[in-house]
Every structure is written in structure tokens, then in C-alpha cells.
């Protein structure tokens, strides 16, 4: 379920005289705003109800700064460390005026400060360039780890160089919109990926069977396929095993799905290893998936884990990530490899995108345009998960969203259209499910639209093939026909406990043998804790 944060009510100071003018008397605005980012909120005092903060606004007269006043809604307080409004009981820093200022390295100077191959810490100390943004503080003032975004990291991946980046292993373009293989848009299949996040169980199996009933076929005669990012707790692994048997792609969505977003953003290499490789191990064992096909992952809350996440992925042979979002633009972005720099701004939750070069594909999540009438309505921020399009409240609105966004992709560069769901949203109203099925069947009436998995998108990009040759495109034929019967008709319903979740008994449904313990982060096989 998408995490909800209380929303700031924002009022420009010039409209907020009644609740803040007296606080500005004697305040040197230029001094307060010196070197302060425009998007940072801070307090001028610690008295009061902890609701009001300010930010620096340079929209006044040329060269001058002014303060904009922001007040949280009633019952909320502003958390200056997390930079958001939250319930007052959750905010523990009402006595803090501002976020701690971190020392920054001195990276841009007219004349070099340090010898070649070295860079300057904030205090002037010179260190080897390789030590900057390596995840370990080497400067005495720790500044070497404080300028490590995609744009700042001195060891960041280079800009796309098409002469050095060739398919099938590498794909990049300057703005991310180039079609692989230079194929004309009219000859490119419009691929649509339907993905689901979360546990697979009795709450949603009927939905998946309804959408993927085996009767709906792509133009090449193969049934439509989806990608499932499976989280561990409450998952029925016999159902996952059957989804895999029917040709759907199984990927991982973490083992614990911890509800602290900062756990994911700031996760160490070992955290990501335990969560994602551990989750894959559980799925492979208890869903009996032995063909090495679990190669994708998505971060909970789309909280990308920076370079540590992608270092782990490369080491553990994960082929792609599907957590990074691209802002709504005129032309959507194709998936790309991370050998070179991302072709778009680091968008989304916590902005912790990888800055270094990694041999990993990014199945970028293009934001959807959620306007009811794109020809008339003012622009709105895009939404990456369909259920985060908060203005969609009826089946008619959902239908318009699907067709409008299909046309945006189809009539431009035909980048894959991603429709990403939590199953509970589609089940919340029968009309949503009905409209999705109606849309799928309408699209299958064309000869150039294919509902495929994330892996199948990558397979096509590695070997770009024009529409008239797709019927014999071998990579899409591998999972074409459903073979055999379900592995078991009555799975084991193993009642299990683990020391890591004291007091909880959880049922693990599997066609395999029951383990000794409920698999969890320190014991993914359920065989017992290793010493």
C-alpha cells in the first residue's frame, strides 16, 4: 500500500501577514538565506506550535531573497530532519531550527587546489579522487561523502557515448527517448507491461486468473503475460509456482518489506543482499523455480538504495531494477543500462539514484499523465503507480487514463507503457478490473500491441525486431504455451514460527516440504539459524 504523508499547506509570506510578520522583524533575510537550498524548510524560533516553517524564495526583485511561510495543517507538526509534516506525536525535533549543515568538498575552483588525481575536502585536505563517495568517510570533516548525487559524485558514470555502448549488452541515449536499433516508430511493437507489487495469496489470485485467463493472446499467438514483484510475508508459494508455470515473470519485492522508508534509502550492501537475494532464495526454494529466471527486483516504496543496491545486484546477477521513476515528459523514456549516466533527473522517493557505472538494466517507470482531459486541463504532476493517481475515482476516469497514456506512447517513440498496480486497488472497485480487461481486449484487436513481461522488453531491446518479423521472434516464444498441470492440487499449509518474529505463527503454503522455521531475514531457508 502506498505510504501517505500529511500534506503541507503552503502560503507565500506576502499572503501570510496575519501569522508571521512579527517574527521577521530584525531578521536579516540575506544572511539567513546565504548558501541555503531553495527547497530547504527551517524554523525561525522554537516557541509556538511547531507548525510553521520558512524557505528562501528568490522570486522577488532581481538579486534579492524573501521568505515564504509554510504552515502544516491542524494537528500536524513540521519535522525539519525529514522535511515534511507529520502527526505531532511523531515529530521529536520541535526544538531544532534547521537540518544540520554538512560540510561539502571543494570540487569546483578556478585554480586546482590539489595535485592531479586528488580532490579537496571541505577543510582543504587533499585525498585521492577514488575515496570520494565510496560509502566511507575519509576526510576529517566527512565532506567526501556529502556531495554524492548523480550530478555531484566526482566518480560518477560518464555521459552516454553511443560509440562505446552497443547492444545487446549496453543501451543508452542522450535524453533516453531513442528507439533501439534505429527502427522507425511505425515498425516498433507497442509493448505494455502489467506489473503487480506485493504478496501473492488468496486475496488476489482470483484477480490474476481473471486478467490472465489464458484466452487473451498477443498478435504472435502467445497468451499475454505479466510481471509479479513478490514480497515474502503472507505469500502463497504454490500460487507463485503456478504463475511461473503459466509463463509469467516472477521478480522480488524484498523479504521483510519493512515500513521504514529510510531503511531502504540508507540500506547497506548487506541489507540489500539479505533482502533481495534472500527473497529470491525463498521463492526459488518454496515455489520450486529452478531455471534461474528470477532476475529482476523493485525496491519497497520505490526507495532506491543508491550505489550499494546496484553493486549488490551486479554481484548477485540481478539483470534489472524497476524502481526508478522518470518525470512526466512530452516523450516517454526507454529502459536503459546504467553503464552510463541516467538520461533523466533522479526523480521520486529520496532521490538516492545510483551515480556510478553498473552493469544493470533500469526498467524505468515513466510517470502517467492523470489528467481527465489532456487537451483542456492544466498540467498535473504525473503518477508512477496507477493507484497513486489520486484523482482516479471512477471506472470512466481509469478508462480515460489508460487510453490517453497509451496514445502518448504509441504516437511518439513507442517506449514500453508500464501499468503498475497493487492488486488491492484493482479489487477495490469491480469497475476498475472491468475497465482494465476491456482495455486489454481492445488493444489486442490491433496487430502491433503486445502485453509482455519486463524480461521480454529487454529481450526485444537486445535484438530489435520489426513488427512484420515478430511472429517468429524466438525469445517471445519460449514461454508461449502453458505446459503441464499445476504441480500440486493441495499445497502444504505449514504453520511456522521464527525467533525473529516472536509470538507470530505464520502459514507457509508450498508444494515443497515444510521447513523447520518460518523463513526470515537471518534464516531465509528456514533450516535454522546459523551461528
Short mmCIF file of C-alpha atoms in Angstrom, two decimals:
data_model
loop_
_atom_site.label_atom_id
_atom_site.label_comp_id
_atom_site.label_asym_id
_atom_site.label_seq_id
_atom_site.Cartn_x
_atom_site.Cartn_y
_atom_site.Cartn_z
CA UNK A 1 0.00 0.00 0.00
CA UNK A 2 1.40 3.42 -0.89
CA UNK A 3 2.61 5.34 2.16
CA UNK A 4 0.67 8.57 2.82
CA UNK A 5 2.25 11.63 4.33
CA UNK A 6 0.21 14.60 5.57
CA UNK A 7 0.47 17.43 3.07
CA UNK A 8 1.96 20.88 3.57
CA UNK A 9 -0.38 23.80 3.22
CA UNK A 10 1.82 26.39 1.52
CA UNK A 11 1.24 30.15 1.74
CA UNK A 12 3.56 32.81 0.35
CA UNK A 13 4.60 35.27 3.07
CA UNK A 14 3.02 38.17 1.26
CA UNK A 15 -0.34 36.42 1.86
CA UNK A 16 0.51 35.39 5.41
CA UNK A 17 0.94 38.68 7.24
CA UNK A 18 -1.57 37.66 9.88
CA UNK A 19 0.54 34.78 11.15
CA UNK A 20 4.17 35.67 10.81
CA UNK A 21 5.03 39.29 10.09
CA UNK A 22 6.12 39.99 13.68
CA UNK A 23 8.62 37.12 13.56
CA UNK A 24 10.51 38.75 10.68
CA UNK A 25 11.32 42.00 12.43
CA UNK A 26 15.08 42.18 12.84
CA UNK A 27 15.67 39.10 10.64
CA UNK A 28 18.45 39.56 8.08
CA UNK A 29 16.91 37.61 5.20
CA UNK A 30 20.07 37.71 3.06
CA UNK A 31 22.11 36.25 5.92
CA UNK A 32 19.51 33.57 6.71
CA UNK A 33 19.32 32.53 3.04
CA UNK A 34 23.05 32.61 2.28
CA UNK A 35 24.08 29.26 0.73
CA UNK A 36 20.76 27.71 1.75
CA UNK A 37 18.99 25.49 -0.84
CA UNK A 38 15.67 26.92 -2.06
CA UNK A 39 13.83 23.70 -1.19
CA UNK A 40 15.01 23.51 2.45
CA UNK A 41 12.48 24.37 5.18
CA UNK A 42 13.62 25.80 8.55
CA UNK A 43 12.27 27.48 11.68
CA UNK A 44 12.97 30.99 12.91
CA UNK A 45 12.08 30.10 16.51
CA UNK A 46 11.34 27.05 18.63
CA UNK A 47 8.41 28.56 20.53
CA UNK A 48 4.89 28.04 19.28
CA UNK A 49 3.03 25.04 17.92
CA UNK A 50 5.82 23.61 15.70
CA UNK A 51 3.63 24.01 12.61
CA UNK A 52 5.24 26.98 10.90
CA UNK A 53 8.48 26.90 8.89
CA UNK A 54 10.06 29.01 6.15
CA UNK A 55 12.03 28.60 2.97
CA UNK A 56 14.06 31.06 0.92
CA UNK A 57 12.36 32.33 -2.20
CA UNK A 58 14.30 34.19 -4.91
CA UNK A 59 11.19 35.09 -6.87
CA UNK A 60 11.21 38.66 -5.57
CA UNK A 61 13.06 41.58 -7.08
CA UNK A 62 16.18 40.73 -9.07
CA UNK A 63 19.02 39.63 -6.82
CA UNK A 64 17.01 39.70 -3.59
CA UNK A 65 15.72 36.94 -1.34
CA UNK A 66 12.49 36.80 0.61
CA UNK A 67 10.99 34.25 2.97
CA UNK A 68 7.97 32.13 2.19
CA UNK A 69 5.96 30.93 5.17
CA UNK A 70 4.65 27.38 5.27
CA UNK A 71 2.20 26.10 7.85
CA UNK A 72 1.21 22.47 8.44
CA UNK A 73 -2.48 21.66 8.79
CA UNK A 74 -4.04 21.50 12.28
CA UNK A 75 -2.94 18.54 14.39
CA UNK A 76 0.34 18.23 12.48
CA UNK A 77 3.86 19.47 13.13
CA UNK A 78 6.82 20.00 10.83
CA UNK A 79 9.76 17.59 11.03
CA UNK A 80 12.83 19.60 9.95
CA UNK A 81 15.01 16.50 9.64
CA UNK A 82 12.62 14.66 7.31
CA UNK A 83 11.34 17.92 5.74
CA UNK A 84 7.65 17.05 5.93
CA UNK A 85 4.51 17.48 8.02
CA UNK A 86 3.57 14.55 10.24
CA UNK A 87 1.31 13.86 13.21
CA UNK A 88 2.59 15.93 16.13
CA UNK A 89 3.27 12.84 18.25
CA UNK A 90 5.71 11.60 15.58
CA UNK A 91 7.80 14.81 15.44
CA UNK A 92 10.63 14.83 18.01
CA UNK A 93 12.63 17.86 16.81
CA UNK A 94 10.40 20.87 17.51
CA UNK A 95 13.37 22.36 19.41
CA UNK A 96 15.59 22.21 16.31
CA UNK A 97 15.71 25.21 13.95
CA UNK A 98 17.13 23.58 10.83
CA UNK A 99 18.63 20.49 9.27
CA UNK A 100 22.26 20.02 10.27
CA UNK A 101 24.58 21.62 7.72
CA UNK A 102 27.00 19.10 6.29
CA UNK A 103 30.49 20.06 5.19
CA UNK A 104 30.90 19.87 1.40
CA UNK A 105 34.10 19.09 -0.50
CA UNK A 106 35.66 21.83 -2.62
CA UNK A 107 35.23 20.39 -6.11
CA UNK A 108 34.98 23.44 -8.38
CA UNK A 109 37.67 26.11 -8.22
CA UNK A 110 39.24 28.43 -10.79
CA UNK A 111 42.68 27.07 -9.97
CA UNK A 112 43.40 23.49 -8.78
CA UNK A 113 43.83 23.18 -5.02
CA UNK A 114 45.19 19.65 -5.04
CA UNK A 115 47.65 17.71 -7.23
CA UNK A 116 46.31 15.76 -10.21
CA UNK A 117 44.27 12.72 -9.17
CA UNK A 118 43.36 14.25 -5.81
CA UNK A 119 40.41 16.35 -4.62
CA UNK A 120 39.94 18.76 -1.74
CA UNK A 121 37.88 18.04 1.37
CA UNK A 122 35.86 20.91 2.81
CA UNK A 123 38.75 21.80 5.14
CA UNK A 124 41.31 21.82 2.31
CA UNK A 125 42.76 18.37 2.94
CA UNK A 126 43.67 16.60 -0.34
CA UNK A 127 42.72 12.95 -0.85
CA UNK A 128 42.71 10.53 -3.77
CA UNK A 129 39.72 11.09 -6.06
CA UNK A 130 38.69 7.41 -5.71
CA UNK A 131 37.99 7.91 -1.98
CA UNK A 132 35.16 10.34 -2.64
CA UNK A 133 31.62 8.87 -2.45
CA UNK A 134 32.83 5.35 -1.72
CA UNK A 135 30.47 4.93 1.25
CA UNK A 136 33.16 5.52 3.87
CA UNK A 137 34.21 8.88 5.34
CA UNK A 138 37.88 9.56 4.64
CA UNK A 139 38.01 13.35 5.07
CA UNK A 140 38.37 14.52 8.67
CA UNK A 141 35.24 16.69 8.18
CA UNK A 142 33.46 13.77 6.40
CA UNK A 143 32.80 16.04 3.42
CA UNK A 144 33.89 13.39 0.90
CA UNK A 145 30.54 11.62 1.41
CA UNK A 146 28.33 14.73 1.31
CA UNK A 147 28.27 15.51 -2.42
CA UNK A 148 27.42 12.17 -3.98
CA UNK A 149 24.28 12.69 -6.06
CA UNK A 150 24.10 11.67 -9.72
CA UNK A 151 25.24 15.19 -10.66
CA UNK A 152 27.87 15.72 -7.92
CA UNK A 153 29.76 12.43 -7.46
CA UNK A 154 33.29 13.09 -8.81
CA UNK A 155 33.48 9.41 -9.80
CA UNK A 156 30.08 9.39 -11.48
CA UNK A 157 29.31 7.42 -14.61
CA UNK A 158 30.15 9.24 -17.86
CA UNK A 159 27.58 10.75 -20.22
CA UNK A 160 26.15 8.39 -22.84
CA UNK A 161 28.63 7.61 -25.60
CA UNK A 162 26.85 5.63 -28.37
CA UNK A 163 30.21 4.64 -29.89
CA UNK A 164 31.08 2.82 -26.66
CA UNK A 165 27.61 1.46 -25.87
CA UNK A 166 26.30 -1.23 -28.20
CA UNK A 167 23.51 -3.78 -28.00
CA UNK A 168 22.91 -6.43 -26.79
CA UNK A 169 24.76 -5.57 -23.57
CA UNK A 170 24.55 -1.78 -23.42
CA UNK A 171 21.89 0.75 -24.40
CA UNK A 172 21.83 4.49 -23.78
CA UNK A 173 20.82 7.74 -25.44
CA UNK A 174 21.35 11.38 -24.57
CA UNK A 175 17.77 12.06 -23.45
CA UNK A 176 16.53 8.47 -23.11
CA UNK A 177 13.98 8.69 -25.91
CA UNK A 178 15.91 7.00 -28.76
CA UNK A 179 14.39 3.77 -30.15
CA UNK A 180 16.75 0.75 -30.00
CA UNK A 181 18.13 -0.31 -33.35
CA UNK A 182 17.06 2.94 -35.02
CA UNK A 183 13.78 1.34 -36.10
CA UNK A 184 11.02 3.62 -37.38
CA UNK A 185 8.24 4.06 -34.79
CA UNK A 186 5.63 2.52 -37.08
CA UNK A 187 7.65 -0.72 -37.13
CA UNK A 188 8.09 -0.89 -33.33
CA UNK A 189 5.72 -3.12 -31.33
CA UNK A 190 3.93 -1.13 -28.62
CA UNK A 191 4.84 -3.18 -25.58
CA UNK A 192 2.69 -2.88 -22.44
CA UNK A 193 3.90 -4.27 -19.13
CA UNK A 194 1.40 -5.05 -16.38
CA UNK A 195 3.18 -5.42 -13.05
CA UNK A 196 1.96 -6.17 -9.52
CA UNK A 197 3.75 -5.46 -6.23
CA UNK A 198 3.28 -7.45 -3.02
CA UNK A 199 2.28 -10.84 -1.66
CA UNK A 200 0.51 -13.40 -3.88
CA UNK A 201 -2.27 -15.11 -1.96
CA UNK A 202 -5.98 -15.87 -1.70
CA UNK A 203 -6.75 -12.14 -1.65
CA UNK A 204 -5.63 -11.63 -5.25
CA UNK A 205 -5.21 -14.97 -7.04
CA UNK A 206 -8.72 -14.68 -8.50
CA UNK A 207 -7.85 -11.25 -9.93
CA UNK A 208 -4.75 -12.61 -11.68
CA UNK A 209 -6.71 -15.55 -13.08
CA UNK A 210 -9.36 -13.16 -14.37
CA UNK A 211 -6.87 -10.89 -16.17
CA UNK A 212 -4.51 -13.63 -17.38
CA UNK A 213 -7.11 -16.28 -18.23
CA UNK A 214 -5.02 -17.89 -20.98
CA UNK A 215 -7.55 -16.96 -23.68
CA UNK A 216 -6.26 -13.44 -24.40
CA UNK A 217 -3.50 -13.68 -26.98
CA UNK A 218 -0.89 -11.30 -28.36
CA UNK A 219 -0.62 -10.96 -32.16
CA UNK A 220 2.09 -13.68 -32.21
CA UNK A 221 -0.37 -16.26 -30.83
CA UNK A 222 1.11 -16.31 -27.29
CA UNK A 223 -1.03 -15.54 -24.26
CA UNK A 224 -0.49 -12.18 -22.56
CA UNK A 225 1.99 -12.15 -19.67
CA UNK A 226 2.63 -10.07 -16.54
CA UNK A 227 5.46 -9.44 -14.07
CA UNK A 228 4.98 -10.06 -10.33
CA UNK A 229 7.24 -8.40 -7.77
CA UNK A 230 6.68 -10.76 -4.87
CA UNK A 231 7.15 -9.84 -1.21
CA UNK A 232 7.59 -12.73 1.22
CA UNK A 233 5.23 -12.40 4.18
CA UNK A 234 1.75 -13.89 3.53
CA UNK A 235 2.73 -15.16 0.06
CA UNK A 236 1.32 -18.50 -1.12
CA UNK A 237 4.28 -20.08 -2.90
CA UNK A 238 2.21 -22.77 -4.60
CA UNK A 239 0.33 -19.92 -6.34
CA UNK A 240 3.64 -18.27 -7.31
CA UNK A 241 4.80 -21.61 -8.70
CA UNK A 242 1.70 -21.80 -10.88
CA UNK A 243 2.10 -18.22 -12.15
CA UNK A 244 5.63 -19.17 -13.20
CA UNK A 245 4.40 -22.39 -14.88
CA UNK A 246 1.98 -20.29 -16.93
CA UNK A 247 4.81 -18.14 -18.27
CA UNK A 248 4.56 -15.04 -16.07
CA UNK A 249 7.72 -13.41 -14.77
CA UNK A 250 8.47 -13.69 -11.06
CA UNK A 251 10.68 -10.96 -9.56
CA UNK A 252 11.36 -9.91 -5.98
CA UNK A 253 10.00 -7.07 -3.85
CA UNK A 254 12.02 -7.76 -0.66
CA UNK A 255 11.89 -10.24 2.17
CA UNK A 256 10.71 -8.11 5.12
CA UNK A 257 9.08 -5.12 3.33
CA UNK A 258 9.99 -3.02 6.39
CA UNK A 259 7.78 0.04 6.70
CA UNK A 260 10.64 2.44 7.50
CA UNK A 261 11.41 4.08 4.14
CA UNK A 262 14.84 5.23 5.39
CA UNK A 263 15.86 1.60 5.90
CA UNK A 264 15.75 1.20 2.14
CA UNK A 265 17.20 4.57 1.16
CA UNK A 266 20.15 4.19 3.50
CA UNK A 267 20.49 0.42 3.28
CA UNK A 268 23.96 -1.09 3.31
CA UNK A 269 25.22 -3.61 0.75
CA UNK A 270 24.47 -6.40 3.25
CA UNK A 271 20.92 -5.10 3.86
CA UNK A 272 20.14 -5.23 0.14
CA UNK A 273 21.83 -8.62 -0.17
CA UNK A 274 19.77 -10.12 2.68
CA UNK A 275 16.51 -8.56 1.47
CA UNK A 276 16.68 -9.26 -2.27
CA UNK A 277 18.98 -12.25 -2.69
CA UNK A 278 17.33 -13.71 0.43
CA UNK A 279 13.88 -13.18 -1.08
CA UNK A 280 14.97 -14.82 -4.34
CA UNK A 281 16.33 -17.81 -2.41
CA UNK A 282 12.98 -18.24 -0.63
CA UNK A 283 10.97 -18.00 -3.88
CA UNK A 284 13.27 -20.43 -5.69
CA UNK A 285 13.05 -22.98 -2.89
CA UNK A 286 9.37 -22.81 -1.92
CA UNK A 287 7.92 -22.05 -5.37
CA UNK A 288 10.32 -24.59 -6.90
CA UNK A 289 11.62 -22.15 -9.53
CA UNK A 290 14.89 -23.72 -10.64
CA UNK A 291 15.52 -22.16 -14.07
CA UNK A 292 17.39 -19.05 -12.86
CA UNK A 293 14.64 -16.79 -14.21
CA UNK A 294 14.29 -14.52 -11.14
CA UNK A 295 16.49 -11.68 -12.34
CA UNK A 296 14.51 -8.51 -11.52
CA UNK A 297 13.70 -6.54 -8.40
CA UNK A 298 11.77 -3.49 -7.22
CA UNK A 299 12.51 -1.52 -4.04
CA UNK A 300 9.70 -1.15 -1.46
CA UNK A 301 8.14 2.34 -1.55
CA UNK A 302 10.34 2.81 -4.66
CA UNK A 303 13.08 3.84 -2.21
CA UNK A 304 16.12 3.30 -4.41
CA UNK A 305 19.24 2.34 -2.43
CA UNK A 306 21.89 4.20 -4.43
CA UNK A 307 25.14 2.56 -5.48
CA UNK A 308 25.01 -0.07 -2.71
CA UNK A 309 21.82 -1.56 -4.11
CA UNK A 310 23.26 -1.77 -7.63
CA UNK A 311 26.63 -3.13 -6.52
CA UNK A 312 24.76 -5.97 -4.82
CA UNK A 313 22.63 -6.53 -7.93
CA UNK A 314 25.66 -6.84 -10.19
CA UNK A 315 27.38 -9.25 -7.78
CA UNK A 316 24.26 -11.40 -7.45
CA UNK A 317 23.42 -11.44 -11.18
CA UNK A 318 20.21 -9.44 -10.97
CA UNK A 319 19.69 -8.22 -14.54
CA UNK A 320 17.35 -5.29 -13.91
CA UNK A 321 15.86 -2.92 -11.37
CA UNK A 322 12.36 -1.44 -11.76
CA UNK A 323 12.28 1.24 -9.04
CA UNK A 324 13.43 4.50 -10.65
CA UNK A 325 10.77 6.87 -11.95
CA UNK A 326 11.05 9.38 -14.77
CA UNK A 327 9.04 12.60 -14.58
CA UNK A 328 6.14 13.06 -16.95
CA UNK A 329 7.53 14.43 -20.20
CA UNK A 330 6.40 15.07 -23.75
CA UNK A 331 8.11 11.87 -24.95
CA UNK A 332 8.46 8.80 -22.67
CA UNK A 333 11.81 7.17 -21.89
CA UNK A 334 13.01 3.74 -22.99
CA UNK A 335 14.66 1.37 -20.47
CA UNK A 336 18.44 1.78 -20.38
CA UNK A 337 21.58 0.27 -18.92
CA UNK A 338 23.48 2.00 -16.13
CA UNK A 339 26.96 1.75 -17.68
CA UNK A 340 26.45 5.43 -18.46
CA UNK A 341 24.63 8.22 -16.62
CA UNK A 342 20.87 8.14 -16.27
CA UNK A 343 19.32 10.12 -19.14
CA UNK A 344 16.82 11.91 -16.86
CA UNK A 345 16.71 13.63 -13.48
CA UNK A 346 16.69 11.50 -10.36
CA UNK A 347 13.01 11.67 -9.52
CA UNK A 348 10.85 10.07 -6.86
CA UNK A 349 11.39 9.00 -3.28
CA UNK A 350 14.53 10.31 -1.52
CA UNK A 351 16.45 10.89 -4.78
CA UNK A 352 19.06 8.21 -3.99
CA UNK A 353 19.72 7.09 -7.55
CA UNK A 354 22.96 5.29 -8.49
CA UNK A 355 25.68 7.70 -9.56
CA UNK A 356 28.33 5.15 -10.62
CA UNK A 357 28.51 2.82 -13.60
CA UNK A 358 26.76 -0.56 -13.09
CA UNK A 359 26.14 -3.50 -15.49
CA UNK A 360 22.40 -3.41 -14.72
CA UNK A 361 19.31 -2.54 -16.77
CA UNK A 362 16.86 0.04 -15.43
CA UNK A 363 13.24 -0.66 -16.32
CA UNK A 364 12.36 2.98 -15.79
CA UNK A 365 8.84 3.78 -14.57
CA UNK A 366 7.53 6.56 -16.82
CA UNK A 367 5.03 8.66 -14.93
CA UNK A 368 1.45 8.53 -16.21
CA UNK A 369 -0.47 11.63 -17.24
CA UNK A 370 -3.55 11.56 -14.99
CA UNK A 371 -5.49 14.48 -16.45
CA UNK A 372 -9.13 13.77 -17.31
CA UNK A 373 -8.94 15.91 -20.44
CA UNK A 374 -5.32 16.46 -21.58
CA UNK A 375 -6.42 18.90 -24.29
CA UNK A 376 -8.04 21.20 -21.76
CA UNK A 377 -6.85 20.57 -18.19
CA UNK A 378 -3.85 22.33 -16.69
CA UNK A 379 -0.83 20.09 -16.23
CA UNK A 380 -0.73 17.95 -13.08
CA UNK A 381 2.18 16.03 -11.56
CA UNK A 382 2.43 12.52 -13.03
CA UNK A 383 1.94 9.29 -11.07
CA UNK A 384 4.13 6.19 -11.32
CA UNK A 385 1.84 3.55 -9.76
CA UNK A 386 -1.68 3.57 -11.22
CA UNK A 387 -3.10 3.56 -7.68
CA UNK A 388 -1.10 6.70 -6.83
CA UNK A 389 -3.14 8.64 -9.44
CA UNK A 390 -5.24 10.09 -6.65
CA UNK A 391 -7.76 11.81 -8.92
CA UNK A 392 -8.91 8.49 -10.45
CA UNK A 393 -12.09 7.65 -8.56
CA UNK A 394 -14.34 6.07 -11.20
CA UNK A 395 -14.07 3.43 -13.89
CA UNK A 396 -14.61 6.09 -16.57
CA UNK A 397 -11.64 8.12 -15.32
CA UNK A 398 -9.49 4.96 -15.22
CA UNK A 399 -10.50 4.12 -18.80
CA UNK A 400 -9.53 7.61 -19.97
CA UNK A 401 -6.19 7.37 -18.15
CA UNK A 402 -5.37 4.07 -19.87
CA UNK A 403 -6.22 5.22 -23.38
CA UNK A 404 -4.66 8.65 -23.11
CA UNK A 405 -1.36 7.26 -21.86
CA UNK A 406 -1.41 4.51 -24.47
CA UNK A 407 -1.72 7.19 -27.16
CA UNK A 408 1.12 9.23 -25.61
CA UNK A 409 3.46 6.25 -26.07
CA UNK A 410 2.02 4.86 -29.29
CA UNK A 411 2.04 8.17 -31.17
CA UNK A 412 5.59 9.16 -30.16
CA UNK A 413 8.52 6.77 -29.75
CA UNK A 414 6.57 3.69 -28.60
CA UNK A 415 8.58 3.29 -25.41
CA UNK A 416 7.05 0.47 -23.32
CA UNK A 417 3.96 1.55 -21.39
CA UNK A 418 4.15 0.38 -17.78
CA UNK A 419 0.91 -0.16 -15.84
CA UNK A 420 1.99 -0.80 -12.25
CA UNK A 421 -0.52 -1.89 -9.61
CA UNK A 422 -1.10 -3.08 -6.09
CA UNK A 423 -3.79 -5.75 -6.52
CA UNK A 424 -5.90 -4.30 -3.69
CA UNK A 425 -6.57 -1.16 -5.75
CA UNK A 426 -7.89 -3.12 -8.73
CA UNK A 427 -10.04 -5.17 -6.37
CA UNK A 428 -11.37 -2.13 -4.50
CA UNK A 429 -13.87 -1.45 -7.29
CA UNK A 430 -15.12 -4.02 -9.75
CA UNK A 431 -15.31 -1.31 -12.43
CA UNK A 432 -11.50 -0.90 -12.31
CA UNK A 433 -10.99 -4.57 -13.10
CA UNK A 434 -13.64 -4.47 -15.82
CA UNK A 435 -12.10 -1.39 -17.46
CA UNK A 436 -8.60 -2.92 -17.43
CA UNK A 437 -9.88 -6.10 -19.12
CA UNK A 438 -11.84 -4.04 -21.63
CA UNK A 439 -8.67 -2.04 -22.41
CA UNK A 440 -6.58 -5.22 -22.82
CA UNK A 441 -9.09 -6.76 -25.23
CA UNK A 442 -9.37 -3.53 -27.22
CA UNK A 443 -5.57 -3.34 -27.58
CA UNK A 444 -5.34 -6.98 -28.63
CA UNK A 445 -7.65 -6.12 -31.52
CA UNK A 446 -4.67 -4.33 -33.07
CA UNK A 447 -1.75 -6.16 -34.68
CA UNK A 448 1.02 -4.09 -33.13
CA UNK A 449 0.36 -4.16 -29.34
CA UNK A 450 1.87 -6.82 -27.07
CA UNK A 451 1.37 -7.43 -23.33
CA UNK A 452 4.76 -8.73 -22.22
CA UNK A 453 6.98 -9.13 -19.16
CA UNK A 454 9.86 -6.85 -18.21
CA UNK A 455 12.31 -9.53 -19.29
CA UNK A 456 10.62 -9.77 -22.70
CA UNK A 457 11.04 -6.00 -23.13
CA UNK A 458 14.78 -6.37 -22.51
CA UNK A 459 14.94 -9.34 -24.90
CA UNK A 460 13.36 -7.27 -27.65
CA UNK A 461 15.68 -4.32 -26.96
CA UNK A 462 18.73 -6.59 -27.13
CA UNK A 463 17.57 -7.81 -30.52
CA UNK A 464 15.31 -5.07 -32.00
CA UNK A 465 12.93 -6.74 -34.45
CA UNK A 466 10.40 -5.06 -36.72
CA UNK A 467 6.71 -5.82 -36.43
CA UNK A 468 6.48 -7.92 -39.58
CA UNK A 469 9.07 -10.38 -38.17
CA UNK A 470 7.72 -10.66 -34.63
CA UNK A 471 5.59 -13.74 -35.17
CA UNK A 472 8.81 -15.73 -35.32
CA UNK A 473 10.67 -13.75 -32.62
CA UNK A 474 12.13 -16.73 -30.75
CA UNK A 475 12.73 -15.04 -27.37
CA UNK A 476 8.98 -14.37 -27.04
CA UNK A 477 8.11 -17.94 -27.99
CA UNK A 478 9.92 -19.57 -25.05
CA UNK A 479 7.05 -19.01 -22.60
CA UNK A 480 4.33 -19.08 -25.24
CA UNK A 481 2.39 -22.21 -24.36
CA UNK A 482 1.40 -23.28 -20.86
CA UNK A 483 2.76 -26.75 -20.30
CA UNK A 484 1.53 -29.40 -17.86
CA UNK A 485 -0.76 -29.18 -14.88
CA UNK A 486 -0.30 -27.38 -11.52
CA UNK A 487 2.48 -29.05 -9.53
CA UNK A 488 0.15 -29.86 -6.66
CA UNK A 489 -3.58 -29.53 -6.08
CA UNK A 490 -3.34 -29.32 -2.28
CA UNK A 491 -0.26 -27.44 -1.04
CA UNK A 492 1.23 -27.93 2.41
CA UNK A 493 -0.09 -25.26 4.80
CA UNK A 494 2.94 -25.17 7.08
CA UNK A 495 2.26 -23.42 10.45
CA UNK A 496 5.65 -21.94 11.35
CA UNK A 497 7.38 -19.62 13.79
CA UNK A 498 10.77 -17.95 13.91
CA UNK A 499 12.76 -16.33 16.70
CA UNK A 500 12.91 -13.16 14.60
CA UNK A 501 9.11 -12.70 14.77
CA UNK A 502 8.33 -13.69 18.38
CA UNK A 503 4.71 -14.54 19.11
CA UNK A 504 3.71 -14.92 15.45
CA UNK A 505 2.64 -18.16 13.81
CA UNK A 506 2.55 -17.81 10.03
CA UNK A 507 1.34 -20.25 7.41
CA UNK A 508 3.65 -21.00 4.52
CA UNK A 509 1.75 -22.52 1.60
CA UNK A 510 4.07 -24.55 -0.61
CA UNK A 511 4.10 -27.68 -2.77
CA UNK A 512 7.53 -28.36 -1.29
CA UNK A 513 8.37 -29.84 2.10
CA UNK A 514 7.72 -27.68 5.15
CA UNK A 515 10.87 -26.07 6.60
CA UNK A 516 11.69 -26.11 10.33
CA UNK A 517 11.12 -22.37 10.80
CA UNK A 518 9.30 -19.57 9.03
CA UNK A 519 11.92 -18.22 6.58
CA UNK A 520 13.06 -14.72 7.56
CA UNK A 521 15.95 -12.30 7.16
CA UNK A 522 18.57 -14.23 9.19
CA UNK A 523 17.25 -17.64 8.17
CA UNK A 524 15.92 -17.46 4.58
CA UNK A 525 15.86 -21.23 4.08
CA UNK A 526 14.00 -21.89 7.33
CA UNK A 527 16.56 -24.57 8.24
CA UNK A 528 17.56 -22.86 11.48
CA UNK A 529 19.84 -20.03 12.47
CA UNK A 530 23.46 -20.26 11.51
CA UNK A 531 25.84 -19.46 14.35
#
